[in-house]
mmCIF file of C-alpha atoms and ligand atoms in Angstrom:
data_model
loop_
_atom_site.group_PDB
_atom_site.id
_atom_site.type_symbol
_atom_site.label_atom_id
_atom_site.label_comp_id
_atom_site.label_asym_id
_atom_site.label_seq_id
_atom_site.Cartn_x
_atom_site.Cartn_y
_atom_site.Cartn_z
ATOM 1 C CA MET A 680 0.116 -0.213 0.114
ATOM 2 C CA PHE A 681 1.170 3.456 -0.852
ATOM 3 C CA ALA A 682 0.407 5.595 1.997
ATOM 4 C CA ASP A 683 1.785 9.188 1.615
ATOM 5 C CA PHE A 684 -0.354 11.226 -1.068
ATOM 6 C CA VAL A 685 -3.597 12.936 -0.754
ATOM 7 C CA LEU A 686 -6.453 13.424 -2.771
ATOM 8 C CA ARG A 687 -7.887 16.840 -3.818
ATOM 9 C CA PRO A 688 -10.296 18.048 -6.715
ATOM 10 C CA VAL A 689 -8.226 18.677 -9.922
ATOM 11 C CA THR A 690 -8.221 22.529 -10.434
ATOM 12 C CA ALA A 691 -7.450 24.373 -14.106
ATOM 13 C CA ALA A 692 -3.571 24.424 -13.148
ATOM 14 C CA ASP A 693 -3.488 20.999 -13.189
ATOM 15 C CA VAL A 694 -4.908 20.116 -16.743
ATOM 16 C CA PRO A 695 -1.435 19.607 -18.675
ATOM 17 C CA ALA A 696 0.172 17.410 -15.745
ATOM 18 C CA VAL A 697 -3.180 15.115 -15.682
ATOM 19 C CA GLU A 698 -3.353 15.532 -19.425
ATOM 20 C CA ARG A 699 0.555 13.669 -19.206
ATOM 21 C CA VAL A 700 -0.335 11.330 -16.697
ATOM 22 C CA THR A 701 -3.053 9.640 -18.649
ATOM 23 C CA GLY A 702 -0.727 9.747 -21.629
ATOM 24 C CA GLU A 703 2.007 7.879 -20.083
ATOM 25 C CA ALA A 704 -0.660 5.110 -18.335
ATOM 26 C CA PHE A 705 -2.124 4.723 -21.906
ATOM 27 C CA HIS A 706 1.144 4.390 -23.420
ATOM 28 C CA ASP A 707 2.294 2.014 -20.757
ATOM 29 C CA LEU A 708 -0.900 -0.050 -21.173
ATOM 30 C CA ASP A 709 -0.520 0.046 -24.933
ATOM 31 C CA THR A 710 2.975 -1.390 -24.689
ATOM 32 C CA ARG A 711 1.586 -4.142 -22.185
ATOM 33 C CA ALA A 712 -1.108 -4.915 -24.912
ATOM 34 C CA HIS A 713 1.790 -4.882 -28.153
ATOM 35 C CA ARG A 714 3.701 -7.613 -26.442
ATOM 36 C CA THR A 715 0.583 -10.071 -27.035
ATOM 37 C CA GLY A 716 0.003 -9.458 -30.660
ATOM 38 C CA TRP A 717 -1.446 -5.417 -30.402
ATOM 39 C CA PRO A 718 -0.180 -2.566 -32.971
ATOM 40 C CA LYS A 719 2.623 -0.795 -31.756
ATOM 41 C CA PRO A 720 1.971 1.821 -29.295
ATOM 42 C CA ALA A 721 2.181 5.359 -30.536
ATOM 43 C CA ARG A 722 1.892 8.759 -28.129
ATOM 44 C CA ARG A 723 -0.551 11.393 -28.198
ATOM 45 C CA THR A 724 0.415 13.700 -30.862
ATOM 46 C CA GLU A 725 0.233 17.611 -30.045
ATOM 47 C CA GLU A 726 -3.203 17.600 -31.690
ATOM 48 C CA SER A 727 -4.817 14.753 -29.235
ATOM 49 C CA SER A 728 -3.156 16.021 -26.517
ATOM 50 C CA ALA A 729 -4.642 19.524 -26.483
ATOM 51 C CA ARG A 730 -8.238 17.938 -27.437
ATOM 52 C CA TRP A 731 -7.914 16.033 -24.458
ATOM 53 C CA ARG A 732 -6.945 19.103 -22.555
ATOM 54 C CA GLU A 733 -9.753 20.595 -23.835
ATOM 55 C CA ARG A 734 -12.037 18.171 -22.856
ATOM 56 C CA LEU A 735 -10.912 17.917 -19.342
ATOM 57 C CA ASP A 736 -11.292 21.868 -19.102
ATOM 58 C CA HIS A 737 -15.130 21.158 -20.463
ATOM 59 C CA VAL A 738 -15.669 18.884 -17.416
ATOM 60 C CA LEU A 739 -14.034 20.513 -14.739
ATOM 61 C CA ARG A 740 -16.400 23.746 -15.838
ATOM 62 C CA THR A 741 -19.580 21.391 -15.737
ATOM 63 C CA ASP A 742 -18.622 18.905 -12.927
ATOM 64 C CA PRO A 743 -15.862 20.302 -11.060
ATOM 65 C CA ARG A 744 -16.532 18.315 -7.745
ATOM 66 C CA GLY A 745 -16.175 15.008 -10.034
ATOM 67 C CA CYS A 746 -12.869 15.438 -10.997
ATOM 68 C CA TRP A 747 -9.937 14.007 -8.566
ATOM 69 C CA VAL A 748 -6.165 14.071 -8.520
ATOM 70 C CA ALA A 749 -3.996 12.174 -6.161
ATOM 71 C CA GLU A 750 -0.588 13.646 -5.844
ATOM 72 C CA ASP A 751 2.654 13.358 -3.340
ATOM 73 C CA ARG A 752 5.371 15.876 -3.199
ATOM 74 C CA GLY A 753 7.083 14.640 -6.464
ATOM 75 C CA GLY A 754 3.590 15.783 -8.217
ATOM 76 C CA ILE A 755 0.495 14.206 -9.748
ATOM 77 C CA LEU A 756 0.121 10.316 -9.270
ATOM 78 C CA GLY A 757 -3.071 10.121 -11.141
ATOM 79 C CA ALA A 758 -6.556 11.158 -11.798
ATOM 80 C CA ALA A 759 -10.238 10.186 -12.044
ATOM 81 C CA VAL A 760 -12.474 12.485 -14.132
ATOM 82 C CA SER A 761 -16.352 11.793 -13.720
ATOM 83 C CA MET A 762 -19.427 13.791 -14.488
ATOM 84 C CA LYS A 763 -23.329 13.458 -14.199
ATOM 85 C CA ARG A 764 -25.884 13.776 -16.929
ATOM 86 C CA ASP A 765 -29.513 13.378 -16.061
ATOM 87 C CA LEU A 766 -29.190 10.774 -13.427
ATOM 88 C CA THR A 767 -26.437 8.846 -15.184
ATOM 89 C CA TRP A 768 -22.626 9.110 -13.858
ATOM 90 C CA LEU A 769 -20.221 8.562 -16.506
ATOM 91 C CA LEU A 770 -16.167 7.894 -15.967
ATOM 92 C CA SER A 771 -14.502 10.113 -18.722
ATOM 93 C CA ALA A 772 -11.246 9.667 -17.343
ATOM 94 C CA TYR A 773 -9.075 7.471 -15.169
ATOM 95 C CA ALA A 774 -5.561 6.770 -14.973
ATOM 96 C CA VAL A 775 -2.439 6.203 -12.204
ATOM 97 C CA ARG A 776 1.139 7.115 -13.302
ATOM 98 C CA PRO A 777 2.953 3.487 -14.404
ATOM 99 C CA GLY A 778 5.191 3.718 -11.755
ATOM 100 C CA VAL A 779 2.995 3.686 -8.767
ATOM 101 C CA GLN A 780 0.151 1.509 -10.029
ATOM 102 C CA GLY A 781 -1.100 -1.769 -7.721
ATOM 103 C CA ARG A 782 -0.944 0.281 -4.615
ATOM 104 C CA GLY A 783 -4.096 1.634 -3.883
ATOM 105 C CA VAL A 784 -4.320 5.035 -5.822
ATOM 106 C CA GLY A 785 -6.320 3.825 -8.476
ATOM 107 C CA ARG A 786 -8.793 2.728 -5.600
ATOM 108 C CA GLN A 787 -9.142 6.032 -3.888
ATOM 109 C CA LEU A 788 -9.551 7.975 -7.059
ATOM 110 C CA LEU A 789 -12.404 5.611 -7.827
ATOM 111 C CA ASP A 790 -13.891 5.711 -4.596
ATOM 112 C CA ALA A 791 -13.787 9.597 -4.751
ATOM 113 C CA ALA A 792 -15.512 9.936 -8.380
ATOM 114 C CA LEU A 793 -17.924 7.784 -7.581
ATOM 115 C CA GLY A 794 -18.934 9.290 -4.161
ATOM 116 C CA TYR A 795 -19.848 12.003 -6.629
ATOM 117 C CA GLY A 796 -22.065 10.181 -8.657
ATOM 118 C CA SER A 797 -24.326 8.894 -5.211
ATOM 119 C CA GLY A 798 -27.859 9.594 -6.176
ATOM 120 C CA CYS A 799 -27.626 8.477 -9.769
ATOM 121 C CA LEU A 800 -29.664 5.538 -11.312
ATOM 122 C CA ARG A 801 -27.467 4.552 -13.982
ATOM 123 C CA GLY A 802 -23.565 4.412 -14.303
ATOM 124 C CA MET A 803 -21.343 3.838 -17.810
ATOM 125 C CA ILE A 804 -17.609 3.247 -17.769
ATOM 126 C CA ALA A 805 -15.938 2.649 -21.237
ATOM 127 C CA ALA A 806 -13.108 0.214 -19.815
ATOM 128 C CA SER A 807 -9.965 -0.798 -21.121
ATOM 129 C CA GLU A 808 -8.716 -3.853 -21.127
ATOM 130 C CA ASP A 809 -6.610 -3.221 -18.089
ATOM 131 C CA PRO A 810 -7.452 -6.214 -15.582
ATOM 132 C CA ALA A 811 -6.537 -3.633 -12.784
ATOM 133 C CA ALA A 812 -8.989 -1.292 -14.204
ATOM 134 C CA ALA A 813 -11.431 -4.282 -14.954
ATOM 135 C CA ARG A 814 -11.247 -5.557 -11.297
ATOM 136 C CA ARG A 815 -11.941 -1.767 -9.773
ATOM 137 C CA TYR A 816 -14.969 -1.179 -11.681
ATOM 138 C CA ARG A 817 -16.562 -5.192 -10.626
ATOM 139 C CA LEU A 818 -15.679 -4.063 -7.148
ATOM 140 C CA GLY A 819 -17.491 -0.729 -7.732
ATOM 141 C CA GLY A 820 -20.736 -2.802 -8.446
ATOM 142 C CA PHE A 821 -20.175 -2.788 -12.450
ATOM 143 C CA THR A 822 -21.637 -5.374 -14.985
ATOM 144 C CA LEU A 823 -18.499 -5.716 -17.273
ATOM 145 C CA HIS A 824 -20.056 -6.148 -20.996
ATOM 146 C CA PRO A 825 -17.114 -7.367 -23.122
ATOM 147 C CA ALA A 826 -16.646 -5.120 -26.103
ATOM 148 C CA MET A 827 -15.417 -5.347 -29.883
ATOM 149 C CA LEU A 828 -13.588 -3.605 -32.265
ATOM 150 C CA LEU A 829 -13.374 -3.996 -36.126
ATOM 151 C CA THR A 830 -10.274 -2.212 -38.027
ATOM 152 C CA GLY A 831 -8.667 -2.745 -41.112
ATOM 153 C CA THR A 832 -8.914 -0.524 -44.976
ATOM 154 C CA VAL A 833 -12.284 0.057 -45.730
ATOM 155 C CA ASP A 834 -13.397 -1.953 -49.036
ATOM 156 C CA ARG A 835 -14.686 0.728 -50.691
ATOM 157 C CA ALA A 836 -16.527 -1.623 -53.476
ATOM 158 C CA ALA A 837 -18.950 -2.565 -50.645
ATOM 159 C CA LEU A 838 -19.818 1.087 -49.477
ATOM 160 C CA PRO A 839 -23.609 1.219 -50.455
ATOM 161 C CA VAL A 840 -25.053 4.594 -51.635
ATOM 162 C CA VAL A 841 -26.320 6.253 -48.132
ATOM 163 C CA GLU A 842 -29.639 8.566 -48.889
ATOM 164 C CA GLN A 843 -30.805 10.928 -46.248
ATOM 165 C CA VAL A 844 -28.052 11.136 -44.156
ATOM 166 C CA ARG A 845 -27.038 15.191 -43.833
ATOM 167 C CA GLU A 846 -24.307 17.361 -42.297
ATOM 168 C CA GLY A 847 -25.493 18.130 -38.692
ATOM 169 C CA SER A 848 -24.594 21.605 -36.877
ATOM 170 C CA PRO A 849 -25.304 22.721 -33.206
ATOM 171 C CA GLY A 850 -29.151 22.974 -34.557
ATOM 172 C CA ASP A 851 -29.282 19.626 -34.044
ATOM 173 C CA ILE A 852 -28.444 19.546 -30.265
ATOM 174 C CA ASP A 853 -32.398 19.001 -29.152
ATOM 175 C CA LEU A 854 -33.122 16.122 -31.535
ATOM 176 C CA MET A 855 -29.487 14.407 -30.421
ATOM 177 C CA ASN A 856 -30.745 14.774 -27.061
ATOM 178 C CA SER A 857 -34.022 13.274 -27.842
ATOM 179 C CA VAL A 858 -32.044 10.353 -29.366
ATOM 180 C CA ASP A 859 -29.979 10.286 -26.393
ATOM 181 C CA ARG A 860 -32.728 9.638 -24.188
ATOM 182 C CA GLN A 861 -34.528 7.339 -26.270
ATOM 183 C CA VAL A 862 -31.448 5.084 -26.102
ATOM 184 C CA ARG A 863 -29.963 5.549 -23.266
ATOM 185 C CA ASP A 864 -32.226 7.292 -20.574
ATOM 186 C CA SER A 865 -29.967 10.433 -20.400
ATOM 187 C CA ALA A 866 -28.709 13.215 -23.026
ATOM 188 C CA HIS A 867 -25.422 14.229 -23.362
ATOM 189 C CA GLY A 868 -26.871 18.022 -23.137
ATOM 190 C CA VAL A 869 -23.791 20.292 -22.783
ATOM 191 C CA ASP A 870 -21.332 17.727 -24.048
ATOM 192 C CA HIS A 871 -22.882 18.136 -27.688
ATOM 193 C CA GLU A 872 -21.709 21.797 -27.460
ATOM 194 C CA LEU A 873 -18.207 20.619 -27.155
ATOM 195 C CA LEU A 874 -18.631 17.636 -29.807
ATOM 196 C CA THR A 875 -20.273 19.754 -32.249
ATOM 197 C CA ARG A 876 -17.297 22.330 -32.237
ATOM 198 C CA THR A 877 -14.847 19.094 -32.549
ATOM 199 C CA TYR A 878 -16.155 16.751 -35.044
ATOM 200 C CA ARG A 879 -17.533 16.243 -38.124
ATOM 201 C CA LEU A 880 -21.793 15.451 -37.447
ATOM 202 C CA VAL A 881 -23.734 13.531 -39.479
ATOM 203 C CA VAL A 882 -27.594 13.066 -38.863
ATOM 204 C CA VAL A 883 -30.432 11.118 -40.186
ATOM 205 C CA ASP A 884 -34.123 12.636 -39.608
ATOM 206 C CA ARG A 885 -37.238 11.330 -41.090
ATOM 207 C CA PHE A 886 -40.537 10.059 -40.064
ATOM 208 C CA ALA A 887 -39.226 6.383 -39.784
ATOM 209 C CA GLY A 888 -36.245 6.965 -37.535
ATOM 210 C CA SER A 889 -33.803 9.527 -36.423
ATOM 211 C CA GLY A 890 -30.069 9.080 -35.298
ATOM 212 C CA TYR A 891 -26.817 11.095 -35.670
ATOM 213 C CA ALA A 892 -22.772 10.051 -35.604
ATOM 214 C CA TYR A 893 -19.601 12.307 -34.870
ATOM 215 C CA VAL A 894 -16.930 10.954 -37.357
ATOM 216 C CA ALA A 895 -13.718 9.897 -35.895
ATOM 217 C CA PRO A 896 -10.675 11.652 -37.376
ATOM 218 C CA GLY A 897 -9.439 8.653 -39.542
ATOM 219 C CA GLY A 898 -13.276 7.261 -40.266
ATOM 220 C CA GLY A 899 -15.703 5.437 -38.201
ATOM 221 C CA ALA A 900 -17.693 7.080 -35.593
ATOM 222 C CA TYR A 901 -16.430 8.743 -32.645
ATOM 223 C CA LEU A 902 -20.002 8.599 -30.992
ATOM 224 C CA LEU A 903 -23.331 7.264 -32.600
ATOM 225 C CA ALA A 904 -26.869 6.805 -31.369
ATOM 226 C CA ALA A 905 -30.109 6.145 -33.483
ATOM 227 C CA THR A 906 -33.526 5.314 -32.997
ATOM 228 C CA THR A 907 -33.548 2.305 -35.450
ATOM 229 C CA ARG A 908 -30.896 -0.302 -36.387
ATOM 230 C CA ARG A 909 -31.316 0.871 -40.216
ATOM 231 C CA VAL A 910 -30.751 4.527 -39.409
ATOM 232 C CA ALA A 911 -27.814 3.480 -37.017
ATOM 233 C CA THR A 912 -26.296 1.421 -40.280
ATOM 234 C CA GLU A 913 -26.743 4.135 -42.563
ATOM 235 C CA LEU A 914 -24.986 6.443 -40.015
ATOM 236 C CA LEU A 915 -22.297 4.076 -39.633
ATOM 237 C CA TRP A 916 -21.562 3.616 -43.322
ATOM 238 C CA GLU A 917 -21.342 7.413 -43.634
ATOM 239 C CA THR A 918 -18.679 7.740 -41.233
ATOM 240 C CA LEU A 919 -17.075 4.712 -42.970
ATOM 241 C CA ALA A 920 -16.806 6.247 -46.366
ATOM 242 C CA ALA A 921 -15.505 9.531 -44.514
ATOM 243 C CA SER A 922 -11.925 7.008 -44.266
ATOM 244 C CA SER A 923 -9.014 7.021 -46.297
ATOM 245 C CA PRO A 924 -8.493 4.473 -49.141
ATOM 246 C CA ASP A 925 -5.074 3.958 -47.544
ATOM 247 C CA ALA A 926 -5.153 4.364 -44.050
ATOM 248 C CA PRO A 927 -7.118 2.255 -41.556
ATOM 249 C CA ALA A 928 -10.714 2.595 -40.096
ATOM 250 C CA THR A 929 -12.190 1.412 -36.789
ATOM 251 C CA ILE A 930 -15.037 0.771 -35.403
ATOM 252 C CA SER A 931 -14.636 0.670 -31.603
ATOM 253 C CA HIS A 932 -16.703 0.080 -28.572
ATOM 254 C CA VAL A 933 -19.008 -2.418 -30.119
ATOM 255 C CA THR A 934 -21.297 -4.642 -27.296
ATOM 256 C CA ALA A 935 -22.808 -8.001 -28.474
ATOM 257 C CA ALA A 936 -26.377 -6.288 -28.221
ATOM 258 C CA ASN A 937 -25.040 -3.939 -31.308
ATOM 259 C CA GLU A 938 -24.277 -6.737 -33.878
ATOM 260 C CA TRP A 939 -25.573 -4.619 -36.397
ATOM 261 C CA ALA A 940 -22.253 -2.453 -36.232
ATOM 262 C CA VAL A 941 -20.459 -6.110 -36.843
ATOM 263 C CA ASP A 942 -22.220 -6.560 -39.794
ATOM 264 C CA VAL A 943 -21.303 -3.305 -41.143
ATOM 265 C CA GLY A 944 -17.721 -3.816 -40.517
ATOM 266 C CA THR A 945 -18.033 -7.447 -41.724
ATOM 267 C CA ALA A 946 -19.137 -6.433 -45.365
ATOM 268 C CA CYS A 947 -16.332 -4.042 -45.605
ATOM 269 C CA HIS A 948 -13.889 -6.615 -44.539
ATOM 270 C CA LEU A 949 -12.647 -5.071 -41.309
ATOM 271 C CA ALA A 950 -10.874 -7.312 -38.851
ATOM 272 C CA LEU A 951 -12.966 -8.149 -35.420
ATOM 273 C CA HIS A 952 -11.256 -8.449 -32.383
ATOM 274 C CA THR A 953 -12.211 -7.815 -28.694
ATOM 275 C CA ARG A 954 -11.105 -5.146 -26.752
ATOM 276 C CA GLY A 955 -12.296 -3.976 -22.989
ATOM 277 C CA TYR A 956 -15.651 -3.392 -22.011
ATOM 278 C CA LEU A 957 -18.763 -1.446 -21.557
ATOM 279 C CA GLY A 958 -19.161 -1.247 -17.542
ATOM 280 C CA LEU A 959 -22.570 -0.664 -16.612
ATOM 281 C CA ARG A 960 -24.572 -0.050 -13.423
ATOM 282 C CA GLY A 961 -28.480 0.232 -13.496
ATOM 283 C CA MET A 962 -28.999 -0.284 -17.153
ATOM 284 C CA LYS A 963 -28.719 -2.384 -20.326
ATOM 285 C CA PRO A 964 -26.380 -2.185 -23.345
ATOM 286 C CA PRO A 965 -27.776 0.644 -25.227
ATOM 287 C CA THR A 966 -28.712 -0.182 -28.770
ATOM 288 C CA PRO A 967 -28.213 0.806 -31.677
ATOM 289 C CA TYR A 968 -25.624 3.015 -29.965
ATOM 290 C CA LEU A 969 -21.444 3.246 -30.205
ATOM 291 C CA HIS A 970 -20.379 4.858 -27.422
ATOM 292 C CA SER A 971 -17.709 7.201 -26.942
ATOM 293 C CA PRO A 972 -14.814 6.973 -24.436
ATOM 294 C CA HIS A 973 -14.697 10.115 -23.097
ATOM 295 C CA PHE A 974 -18.807 11.317 -22.960
ATOM 296 C CA LEU A 975 -20.113 7.589 -23.165
HETATM 297 C C1 COA B 2410 -6.623 1.253 -14.167
HETATM 298 C C2 COA B 2410 -5.650 2.209 -13.037
HETATM 299 C C3 COA B 2410 -6.293 3.581 -12.649
HETATM 300 C C4 COA B 2410 -6.188 1.453 -11.458
HETATM 301 O O1 COA B 2410 -5.064 2.265 -10.675
HETATM 302 P P1 COA B 2410 -4.040 1.604 -9.397
HETATM 303 O O2 COA B 2410 -3.478 2.999 -8.747
HETATM 304 O O3 COA B 2410 -3.388 0.509 -10.194
HETATM 305 O O4 COA B 2410 -5.246 0.817 -8.525
HETATM 306 P P2 COA B 2410 -5.439 0.006 -7.293
HETATM 307 O O5 COA B 2410 -3.624 -0.364 -6.920
HETATM 308 O O6 COA B 2410 -5.968 0.861 -6.142
HETATM 309 O O7 COA B 2410 -6.163 -1.499 -7.929
HETATM 310 C C5 COA B 2410 -5.467 -2.031 -8.718
HETATM 311 C C6 COA B 2410 -5.877 -3.215 -8.396
HETATM 312 O O8 COA B 2410 -6.400 -4.419 -9.549
HETATM 313 C C7 COA B 2410 -4.887 -5.665 -9.198
HETATM 314 N N1 COA B 2410 -4.360 -5.892 -9.971
HETATM 315 C C8 COA B 2410 -3.352 -5.418 -10.993
HETATM 316 N N2 COA B 2410 -2.583 -5.864 -11.655
HETATM 317 C C9 COA B 2410 -3.269 -6.990 -11.937
HETATM 318 C C10 COA B 2410 -3.591 -8.182 -13.006
HETATM 319 N N3 COA B 2410 -2.625 -8.025 -13.935
HETATM 320 N N4 COA B 2410 -4.661 -8.592 -12.838
HETATM 321 C C11 COA B 2410 -5.562 -8.805 -11.758
HETATM 322 N N5 COA B 2410 -5.468 -7.641 -10.851
HETATM 323 C C12 COA B 2410 -4.591 -6.557 -10.500
HETATM 324 C C13 COA B 2410 -4.619 -4.634 -7.941
HETATM 325 O O9 COA B 2410 -3.946 -6.084 -7.129
HETATM 326 C C14 COA B 2410 -5.585 -3.990 -7.589
HETATM 327 O O10 COA B 2410 -6.166 -4.698 -6.353
HETATM 328 P P3 COA B 2410 -6.647 -4.862 -4.917
HETATM 329 O O11 COA B 2410 -6.233 -3.496 -4.258
HETATM 330 O O12 COA B 2410 -7.819 -5.270 -4.564
HETATM 331 O O13 COA B 2410 -5.714 -5.722 -4.321
HETATM 332 C C15 COA B 2410 -4.307 2.181 -13.336
HETATM 333 O O14 COA B 2410 -3.746 0.372 -13.218
HETATM 334 C C16 COA B 2410 -3.985 2.076 -14.647
HETATM 335 O O15 COA B 2410 -4.070 3.552 -15.168
HETATM 336 N N6 COA B 2410 -4.297 1.825 -16.026
HETATM 337 C C17 COA B 2410 -3.917 2.535 -17.256
HETATM 338 C C18 COA B 2410 -4.736 3.059 -17.482
HETATM 339 C C19 COA B 2410 -5.874 2.303 -17.396
HETATM 340 O O16 COA B 2410 -6.385 1.533 -18.230
HETATM 341 N N7 COA B 2410 -6.971 3.380 -17.105
HETATM 342 C C20 COA B 2410 -8.499 2.751 -17.010
HETATM 343 C C21 COA B 2410 -9.304 3.172 -18.455
HETATM 344 S S1 COA B 2410 -10.857 3.041 -18.142
#
């Protein structure tokens, strides 16, 4: 047990250090995964680090009491960043510096973040494949739903013509909140303001069903929600069409409840793997839905 550290709320001045610690922890996790056959890990780019800091600034504004750091005299050891949307508690980030993992720092951080969510009816965590994280989440009462990932170069000959998918804008936030509530009981609310500034948005809004997807930078969906599988499938195809013909695209965070997404990835010859979990409390895996790693 590692005793000589304190827990305190995150301040705006901590944001760069928290970003660095989480970057180190995930690079270390990816290095361990590489030994078991996963691709060589890459460090965050300056652009992705900046996006990470912008996200933390956003959660600090909306949920300052959900954001915790552990520190000792040497600096920040780890952080847990959580938020509440309607009556759902969501874990947005959770990491401890590689050299001090496994000594109880993560347990205290997660307990503090979970305390912020007391009174919430539901909880969501996009869990990594780290066994230490999975242990903490299960002990925290979360059901771990294994998740799949499909990756590879999209077979462009398989791309169907998708009609009635249009570009979205901040004017679609009410529509998106309504879809969120139908699919997962809670709206993303203020997160859509940041997301619409950060990602390309595509939307379907017709009598028979509606939905939206934020397009990940390399193609595929960063977050996708729809009221029917048909709309979800069309949106996912649209996000895959945005991938480059020479670079791999990824469909991540696919639970077994979302086989429609496995079918899309299979149709365009992406390779299917398992990776991480969707940790849930008080709810079933949302569908048709591909959750975001940071805003769930
Ligand atoms: C997940 C993480 C934040 C936990 O922080 P931590 O300080 O290591 O957590 P703790 O030491 O409090 O708890 C880890 C638990 O897992 C156990 N553990 C560690 N390695 C393990 C392994 N390979 N298999 C099973 N259990 C393991 C530890 O014994 C400990 O359990 P215990 O306290 O009941 O003995 C940290 O390990 C980390 O940063 N991992 C990489 C990034 C990551 O995956 N973050 C989660 C994002 S969803």
